Short mmCIF file of C-alpha atoms in Angstrom, two decimals:
data_model
loop_
_atom_site.label_atom_id
_atom_site.label_comp_id
_atom_site.label_asym_id
_atom_site.label_seq_id
_atom_site.Cartn_x
_atom_site.Cartn_y
_atom_site.Cartn_z
CA MET A 13 39.21 -22.02 13.09
CA ASP A 14 40.56 -18.87 14.72
CA ASP A 15 39.39 -18.12 18.25
CA GLN A 16 36.84 -15.33 17.96
CA ARG A 17 36.93 -14.39 21.62
CA LEU A 18 38.12 -10.99 22.73
CA LYS A 19 41.91 -11.00 22.92
CA VAL A 20 43.86 -9.59 25.85
CA GLY A 21 45.92 -7.52 23.41
CA GLN A 22 42.73 -5.89 22.12
CA VAL A 23 41.76 -4.78 25.61
CA PHE A 24 45.07 -3.46 26.89
CA VAL A 25 46.62 -1.41 24.08
CA ALA A 26 49.41 0.83 25.38
CA GLY A 27 49.30 4.12 23.50
CA GLY A 28 46.90 2.84 20.86
CA PRO A 29 43.49 4.20 19.90
CA PRO A 30 40.91 4.55 22.67
CA THR A 31 39.69 1.11 23.75
CA ILE A 32 37.22 -0.25 26.26
CA THR A 33 39.75 0.60 28.98
CA TYR A 34 39.84 4.27 27.98
CA ASN A 35 39.44 6.50 31.02
CA PRO A 36 38.11 10.00 30.20
CA ARG A 37 39.12 11.25 33.67
CA SER A 38 35.73 12.92 33.86
CA GLU A 39 36.49 14.90 37.02
CA LEU A 40 39.05 16.93 35.03
CA ASN A 41 36.57 17.73 32.21
CA LEU A 42 39.37 17.27 29.66
CA GLU A 43 37.18 16.22 26.73
CA GLU A 44 34.68 18.97 27.48
CA ARG A 45 37.41 21.62 27.56
CA ILE A 46 38.70 20.55 24.16
CA GLN A 47 35.17 20.52 22.76
CA ASP A 48 34.54 24.00 24.23
CA TYR A 49 37.62 25.24 22.40
CA LEU A 50 36.38 23.77 19.12
CA ASP A 51 33.05 25.49 19.64
CA GLU A 52 34.61 28.88 20.44
CA GLY A 53 37.95 29.10 18.59
CA TYR A 54 39.91 32.34 17.97
CA ARG A 55 42.83 31.05 20.06
CA ILE A 56 45.47 28.36 19.90
CA LEU A 57 44.89 25.43 22.23
CA SER A 58 47.96 23.96 23.94
CA VAL A 59 47.39 20.46 25.34
CA SER A 60 50.28 19.57 27.64
CA GLY A 61 51.28 16.59 29.71
CA SER A 62 54.26 14.37 30.40
CA THR A 63 55.11 11.82 27.76
CA LYS A 64 52.91 8.73 27.74
CA THR A 65 50.19 10.28 29.88
CA GLY A 66 47.56 10.07 27.13
CA LYS A 67 47.66 13.54 25.53
CA THR A 68 47.35 12.31 21.96
CA VAL A 69 44.80 9.63 22.86
CA LEU A 70 42.69 12.30 24.55
CA VAL A 71 42.71 14.66 21.57
CA ARG A 72 42.02 11.80 19.14
CA ARG A 73 39.04 10.83 21.26
CA VAL A 74 37.52 14.24 20.51
CA ILE A 75 39.01 14.70 17.02
CA PRO A 76 39.55 11.40 15.17
CA GLN A 77 42.27 11.47 12.54
CA GLY A 78 39.75 11.65 9.71
CA GLU A 79 38.15 14.78 11.17
CA GLY A 80 41.25 16.92 11.58
CA ILE A 81 44.55 17.72 9.90
CA TRP A 82 47.07 15.82 12.03
CA LEU A 83 50.76 16.69 11.74
CA SER A 84 53.72 15.24 13.66
CA GLY A 85 56.16 17.80 15.04
CA GLY A 86 59.00 15.32 14.69
CA ALA A 87 58.42 15.22 10.91
CA ILE A 88 58.41 19.00 10.39
CA ASN A 89 61.87 20.15 9.39
CA SER A 90 61.11 23.25 7.33
CA SER A 91 58.38 25.76 6.63
CA GLU A 92 58.01 24.40 3.10
CA GLN A 93 57.48 20.89 4.43
CA PHE A 94 54.88 22.17 6.89
CA TRP A 95 52.74 23.78 4.17
CA GLU A 96 53.21 20.99 1.65
CA THR A 97 52.13 18.39 4.20
CA ILE A 98 48.91 20.31 4.87
CA ALA A 99 48.33 20.61 1.11
CA GLU A 100 48.59 16.83 0.81
CA HIS A 101 46.14 16.34 3.69
CA LEU A 102 43.67 18.68 1.97
CA GLY A 103 44.18 17.07 -1.42
CA LEU A 104 45.10 20.38 -3.02
CA PHE A 105 46.59 20.58 -6.52
CA THR A 106 49.57 22.86 -6.52
CA SER A 107 50.03 23.10 -10.31
CA ILE A 108 47.78 23.86 -13.28
CA GLU A 109 48.43 22.60 -16.79
CA ARG A 110 46.46 23.60 -19.87
CA SER A 111 46.96 22.28 -23.38
CA SER A 112 45.25 22.88 -26.76
CA ASP A 113 45.74 21.32 -30.22
CA SER A 114 44.71 22.73 -33.62
CA LYS A 115 44.82 21.02 -37.00
CA ASP A 116 44.60 22.77 -40.37
CA GLU A 117 44.41 20.74 -43.60
CA THR A 118 44.35 22.03 -47.19
CA TRP A 119 43.34 19.71 -49.99
CA ARG A 120 44.89 20.36 -53.38
CA THR A 121 43.77 18.57 -56.57
CA THR A 122 46.13 18.45 -59.60
CA MET A 123 45.95 16.85 -62.98
CA GLY A 124 48.74 14.58 -64.12
CA GLN A 125 49.73 11.92 -66.61
CA ALA A 126 50.42 8.32 -65.83
CA ASN A 127 52.08 5.75 -68.09
CA VAL A 128 50.53 2.35 -67.55
CA GLY A 129 51.99 -0.06 -70.12
CA VAL A 130 51.17 1.34 -73.62
CA LEU A 131 48.08 3.19 -72.39
CA LYS A 132 48.01 6.83 -71.61
CA GLY A 133 45.35 8.58 -69.63
CA GLY A 134 44.67 11.43 -67.26
CA ILE A 135 44.34 10.90 -63.49
CA ASP A 136 43.48 13.06 -60.53
CA LYS A 137 46.20 13.54 -57.90
CA LYS A 138 45.22 14.65 -54.43
CA GLU A 139 47.77 16.18 -52.11
CA ILE A 140 47.22 16.95 -48.45
CA VAL A 141 49.06 19.93 -47.07
CA GLY A 142 48.44 20.43 -43.38
CA THR A 143 49.76 21.95 -40.18
CA ILE A 144 49.35 20.66 -36.64
CA SER A 145 50.14 22.98 -33.80
CA GLY A 146 50.07 22.34 -30.02
CA GLU A 147 50.18 24.65 -27.03
CA LYS A 148 50.85 23.62 -23.42
CA ILE A 149 50.78 26.03 -20.52
CA SER A 150 51.93 24.96 -17.04
CA ARG A 151 51.73 27.14 -13.96
CA THR A 152 52.62 26.28 -10.39
CA ARG A 153 50.44 27.78 -7.71
CA ASN A 154 52.01 29.14 -4.53
CA VAL A 155 51.52 26.38 -1.96
CA VAL A 156 51.34 28.69 1.05
CA THR A 157 48.74 30.92 -0.58
CA GLN A 158 46.63 27.99 -1.66
CA VAL A 159 46.72 26.29 1.76
CA ARG A 160 45.93 29.53 3.57
CA GLU A 161 42.91 30.06 1.29
CA ALA A 162 41.69 26.56 2.09
CA LEU A 163 42.22 26.94 5.84
CA ARG A 164 40.84 30.43 6.31
CA GLY A 165 37.63 30.35 8.27
CA GLY A 166 37.43 26.58 7.95
CA MET A 167 36.11 24.38 10.72
CA THR A 168 38.59 21.54 10.17
CA PRO A 169 41.06 21.80 13.08
CA LEU A 170 44.82 21.67 12.57
CA ILE A 171 46.62 19.55 15.19
CA ILE A 172 50.42 19.57 15.60
CA ASP A 173 51.41 16.65 17.81
CA ASP A 174 54.78 16.77 19.62
CA PHE A 175 55.07 20.50 18.91
CA HIS A 176 58.16 20.62 21.17
CA TYR A 177 60.04 18.60 18.53
CA VAL A 178 59.77 21.49 16.06
CA PRO A 179 62.94 23.66 16.14
CA GLN A 180 62.27 26.90 18.00
CA ALA A 181 63.01 29.18 15.03
CA LEU A 182 60.59 27.16 12.93
CA GLN A 183 58.01 27.27 15.71
CA MET A 184 58.10 31.05 15.52
CA GLU A 185 57.70 31.02 11.75
CA ILE A 186 54.75 28.62 11.91
CA VAL A 187 52.95 30.48 14.72
CA ARG A 188 53.36 33.84 13.00
CA SER A 189 52.05 32.47 9.72
CA LEU A 190 49.00 30.94 11.45
CA LYS A 191 48.21 33.91 13.67
CA ASP A 192 45.83 35.73 11.32
CA LEU A 193 44.15 32.45 10.35
CA VAL A 194 43.50 31.75 14.03
CA PHE A 195 41.99 35.22 14.40
CA ASP A 196 39.77 34.37 11.41
CA GLY A 197 38.50 31.21 13.08
CA LEU A 198 40.95 28.41 12.28
CA ARG A 199 41.22 25.95 15.18
CA VAL A 200 44.87 25.11 15.92
CA ILE A 201 45.86 22.60 18.63
CA VAL A 202 49.45 21.95 19.67
CA ILE A 203 50.37 18.98 21.87
CA ALA A 204 53.54 19.26 23.98
CA VAL A 205 55.26 18.22 27.20
CA PRO A 206 54.58 20.41 30.29
CA ASN A 207 57.86 22.33 30.38
CA ARG A 208 57.29 23.29 26.72
CA ALA A 209 53.58 24.05 27.04
CA TYR A 210 54.11 27.80 26.62
CA ASP A 211 56.32 27.54 23.53
CA VAL A 212 53.63 29.27 21.45
CA VAL A 213 53.71 32.37 23.66
CA ARG A 214 57.46 32.32 24.05
CA VAL A 215 58.17 32.32 20.33
CA GLU A 216 55.44 34.87 19.52
CA ARG A 217 54.64 37.39 22.23
CA GLU A 218 51.61 38.69 20.34
CA MET A 219 49.90 35.37 21.11
CA THR A 220 49.81 36.24 24.83
CA GLY A 221 46.17 35.98 25.84
CA ARG A 222 45.43 34.03 22.67
CA VAL A 223 46.60 30.65 23.95
CA GLN A 224 44.32 28.37 25.94
CA GLN A 225 45.96 25.73 28.15
CA VAL A 226 44.67 22.24 28.89
CA SER A 227 46.97 20.26 31.18
CA VAL A 228 46.52 16.49 31.12
CA GLY A 229 48.63 16.03 34.27
CA PHE A 230 49.79 12.88 35.99
CA TRP A 231 47.34 10.05 36.58
CA SER A 232 46.23 9.25 40.11
CA GLN A 233 46.42 5.74 41.54
CA ASP A 234 42.65 5.40 41.30
CA GLU A 235 42.58 6.56 37.66
CA LEU A 236 45.21 3.97 36.79
CA ALA A 237 43.28 1.34 38.72
CA GLY A 238 40.23 2.18 36.58
CA ILE A 239 42.08 0.89 33.52
CA ALA A 240 42.58 -2.49 35.17
CA ARG A 241 39.04 -2.71 36.50
CA LYS A 242 37.47 -2.13 33.06
CA GLY A 243 39.86 -4.45 31.27
CA PHE A 244 39.67 -7.30 33.79
CA ALA A 245 35.86 -7.13 33.76
CA ALA A 246 35.79 -7.36 29.95
CA LEU A 247 38.11 -10.39 30.06
CA LYS A 248 36.31 -12.02 32.99
CA VAL A 249 39.36 -12.17 35.22
CA VAL A 250 39.18 -11.16 38.86
CA ASP A 251 41.46 -9.41 41.34
CA LYS A 252 39.26 -9.93 44.37
CA ASP A 253 40.81 -7.52 46.87
CA GLU A 254 42.51 -5.38 44.17
CA ALA A 255 45.91 -5.95 45.74
CA LEU A 256 47.37 -6.77 42.32
CA ILE A 257 45.82 -3.67 40.77
CA ALA A 258 47.25 -1.50 43.55
CA ARG A 259 50.76 -2.90 42.99
CA LEU A 260 50.59 -2.33 39.23
CA ALA A 261 49.34 1.24 39.69
CA GLU A 262 52.08 1.94 42.23
CA GLU A 263 54.79 0.92 39.74
CA SER A 264 53.30 2.73 36.73
CA PHE A 265 54.87 6.14 37.39
CA ALA A 266 51.51 7.84 36.73
CA SER A 267 51.54 6.54 33.14
CA PRO A 268 48.46 4.87 31.59
CA HIS A 269 50.79 3.34 28.96
CA LEU A 270 52.75 1.48 31.62
CA MET A 271 49.54 0.44 33.41
CA GLN A 272 48.12 -0.98 30.17
CA ASP A 273 51.29 -2.96 29.55
CA PHE A 274 51.42 -4.29 33.11
CA CYS A 275 47.80 -5.47 32.93
CA LEU A 276 48.46 -7.18 29.60
CA GLN A 277 51.52 -8.99 30.93
CA LEU A 278 49.80 -10.00 34.18
CA CYS A 279 46.99 -11.67 32.23
CA LYS A 280 49.50 -13.50 30.05
CA ALA A 281 51.52 -14.57 33.11
CA ASN A 282 48.32 -16.16 34.41
CA GLY A 283 47.79 -17.96 31.10
CA TYR A 284 44.87 -15.79 29.97
CA ARG A 285 45.18 -14.56 26.38
CA TYR A 286 41.45 -14.40 25.63
CA ALA A 287 38.28 -13.45 27.48
CA GLN A 288 37.22 -16.32 29.72
CA ASP A 289 33.89 -18.15 29.62
CA GLU A 290 33.47 -17.63 33.35
CA PHE A 291 35.18 -15.40 35.92
CA ARG A 292 38.63 -16.60 36.94
CA GLN A 293 40.91 -15.36 39.71
CA LEU A 294 44.26 -13.73 38.95
CA VAL A 295 47.26 -14.67 41.08
CA ALA A 296 50.33 -12.60 41.83
CA PRO A 297 53.51 -13.36 39.90
CA ASP A 298 57.02 -13.10 41.31
CA TRP A 299 57.01 -9.32 41.36
CA ASN A 300 60.78 -8.84 41.16
CA SER A 301 61.16 -10.89 38.00
CA PHE A 302 57.85 -9.57 36.60
CA PHE A 303 58.94 -5.94 36.76
CA ALA A 304 62.56 -6.63 35.82
CA ASP A 305 61.31 -8.37 32.67
CA ARG A 306 59.25 -5.29 31.77
CA ALA A 307 62.29 -2.98 31.74
CA SER A 308 62.53 -1.64 28.20
CA MET A 309 65.63 -2.31 26.11
CA ALA A 310 65.14 1.11 24.53
CA SER A 311 65.46 2.65 27.99
CA LYS A 312 68.62 0.62 28.56
CA SER A 313 70.16 2.24 25.49
CA ALA A 314 69.27 5.66 26.87
CA PHE A 315 70.71 4.72 30.27
CA ASP A 316 73.97 3.51 28.70
CA LEU A 317 74.40 6.77 26.79
CA LEU A 318 73.80 8.87 29.90
CA ALA A 319 76.08 6.68 32.04
CA ARG A 320 78.84 6.95 29.44
CA GLY A 321 78.56 10.74 29.30
CA PRO A 322 80.34 12.79 26.64
CA ARG A 323 83.36 11.15 25.05
CA GLN A 324 86.62 12.36 26.58
CA ARG A 325 90.23 11.22 26.74
CA THR A 326 91.00 11.55 30.44
CA ASP A 327 89.85 8.87 32.85
CA ARG A 328 87.17 9.90 35.31
CA LYS A 329 87.54 9.52 39.05
CA GLU A 330 86.09 6.27 40.37
CA ARG A 331 83.13 6.51 42.75
CA GLN A 332 82.31 3.73 45.23
CA LEU A 333 78.61 3.07 45.83
CA ARG A 334 77.31 1.67 49.12
CA SER A 335 75.89 -1.23 47.08
CA GLY A 336 79.48 -2.25 46.32
CA SER A 337 79.48 -1.17 42.69
CA VAL A 338 82.22 1.07 41.32
CA THR A 339 81.30 3.76 38.83
CA ASP A 340 82.17 7.35 37.88
CA ILE A 341 80.34 10.60 38.54
CA TYR A 342 77.81 9.97 35.75
CA GLY A 343 76.92 6.58 37.19
CA ALA A 344 76.80 8.07 40.68
CA VAL A 345 74.33 10.77 39.63
CA LEU A 346 72.11 8.18 37.92
CA ALA A 347 72.29 6.02 41.05
CA ALA A 348 71.22 9.01 43.14
CA ILE A 349 68.30 9.74 40.83
CA ALA A 350 67.23 6.08 40.99
CA HIS A 351 67.50 6.18 44.79
CA THR A 352 64.74 8.81 44.97
CA GLY A 353 62.22 6.28 43.68
CA PRO A 354 62.93 7.77 41.21
CA GLY A 355 60.92 10.95 41.45
CA THR A 356 59.85 12.42 38.11
CA GLU A 357 60.66 15.99 39.26
CA LEU A 358 63.74 16.43 41.43
CA THR A 359 65.38 19.54 42.83
CA TYR A 360 69.15 19.82 43.02
CA GLU A 361 68.90 19.53 46.83
CA GLU A 362 67.05 16.20 46.52
CA ILE A 363 69.67 14.85 44.12
CA ARG A 364 72.47 16.08 46.38
CA ALA A 365 70.90 14.37 49.40
CA ALA A 366 70.50 11.13 47.45
CA LEU A 367 74.17 11.26 46.39
CA LYS A 368 75.19 11.34 50.03
CA GLU A 369 73.09 8.23 50.66
CA VAL A 370 74.29 6.13 47.71
CA LEU A 371 77.99 7.02 47.84
CA SER A 372 80.39 5.51 50.37
CA SER A 373 82.64 8.57 49.91
CA ASP A 374 82.04 12.31 49.94
CA ALA A 375 79.51 13.68 47.47
CA PRO A 376 80.83 15.75 44.55
CA GLN A 377 80.65 19.55 44.66
CA ARG A 378 77.58 21.44 43.47
CA HIS A 379 79.20 22.71 40.28
CA GLU A 380 80.22 19.16 39.39
CA VAL A 381 76.69 17.82 39.83
CA THR A 382 75.02 20.62 37.87
CA ARG A 383 77.57 20.21 35.08
CA ILE A 384 76.73 16.50 34.86
CA LEU A 385 72.99 17.22 34.80
CA GLU A 386 73.48 19.74 31.99
CA GLU A 387 75.61 17.27 30.01
CA MET A 388 72.97 14.57 30.46
CA THR A 389 70.33 16.97 29.18
CA LYS A 390 72.40 17.60 26.03
CA ILE A 391 72.88 13.88 25.47
CA ALA A 392 69.16 13.21 25.97
CA ALA A 393 68.23 15.91 23.45
CA ASN A 394 70.86 15.19 20.79
CA GLU A 395 71.80 11.51 20.99
CA ILE A 396 68.73 9.64 22.23
CA PRO A 397 65.82 9.22 19.78
CA GLY A 398 62.36 10.33 20.83
CA GLU A 399 61.32 12.28 23.89
CA PRO A 400 64.29 13.51 26.00
CA VAL A 401 64.36 11.13 28.95
CA VAL A 402 65.84 13.78 31.28
CA ASP A 403 65.72 17.58 31.15
CA TYR A 404 67.51 19.78 33.68
CA ASP A 405 66.22 23.34 34.03
CA VAL A 406 69.21 25.43 35.12
CA GLU A 407 67.13 28.45 36.18
CA LEU A 408 64.78 26.42 38.37
CA GLY A 409 67.46 23.97 39.52
CA LYS A 410 65.07 21.13 38.77
CA LEU A 411 65.49 17.85 36.89
CA TYR A 412 62.53 16.42 34.97
CA ILE A 413 62.37 12.73 34.08
CA SER A 414 60.14 13.14 31.05
CA ASP A 415 59.77 9.47 30.14
CA PRO A 416 58.05 7.17 32.68
CA TYR A 417 59.57 4.15 30.92
CA PHE A 418 63.02 5.52 31.71
CA ALA A 419 62.04 6.16 35.33
CA PHE A 420 60.77 2.59 35.50
CA PHE A 421 64.06 1.32 34.05
CA LEU A 422 66.04 3.18 36.69
CA ARG A 423 63.95 1.45 39.34
CA TRP A 424 63.97 -2.08 37.93
CA GLY A 425 66.39 -2.39 35.03
CA VAL A 426 69.79 -1.92 36.70
CA PRO A 427 70.34 -4.29 39.66
CA GLY A 428 72.44 -2.77 42.41
CA LEU A 429 72.33 0.71 40.89
CA SER A 430 71.33 2.38 44.14
#
């Protein structure tokens, strides 16, 4: 018989639906602010936060999938696809077909002769002369018009997750087409990363003052610890002085997804896959191997692409790291980023200072470093699936590590990098 006890995997679900370890972060009033928007409307709500900080989980907590029209920005490639997807969600019929049949029969009776052997006699002959006609009319309704009619003034909110994945020109087209519906009461929520939180205003200036911002923000150490406390209590496992919880939170890069995964793996490392019958103490694993084992292979692929840089024919100059490794300028910049912790937001000056610390030779010139950061940004956007792991803002001179899993990989996944 299957064990009916609560499973560890049911308690710690990284990025899944809200579970018993869900932390509403009550001091930020995030759920209340989303509910206030739903009550008031007449604006677009932009929910922003770094990847894997719980933006989607938060919105789904307030608006379950069955109570809203949920679209994925990564799956929207054209305006037509946008409207047709909504039509499917609403169950709208986009074509009308009418048909009619008519049948007309005329009976004619004639007299005739029939020879049957040697007998002769008269018989009646009946002939059916008829016509059958059919008419079929098919008309396709304009999808955009039909969807707009269904949405206008409706209380079912439209949510576009990962809005930053939508091409900018298409963003403008979508926002402009929704503008009057928003003014008529349609609730529209877009979910995006922080540096793209104002995309709605940027692509359509007339929405200035009509966009409400809710920033999820990074998680504090205590908020991350709350995930572990709730989950461990449900499973009846104990971290008496919370030293283990503190270490997990410290390595989570402010991401609840990482914290969930760490807690799951810690329980399994202790041999606990189900809730216990009585409280049992957790013990610390070998932290180096524990965290190294958690380094994502997906992040390794991203790292390899960034370390390779753009394909070119000429050999790059070798760079000697203080760790003894030999690399090129791309590897040196990644080593410098890792050396910062890595920080999830780094200025050029911080990267430059880190380069001086990791290199055994002189640091490259400013224009060389900024060129590498710009090239890495292009690679992250065009060659690496999913959220761009790095994003360098030229105007601000600041590098964003958008993916905490990638930051974690830089820290634990490449021995001797820094």
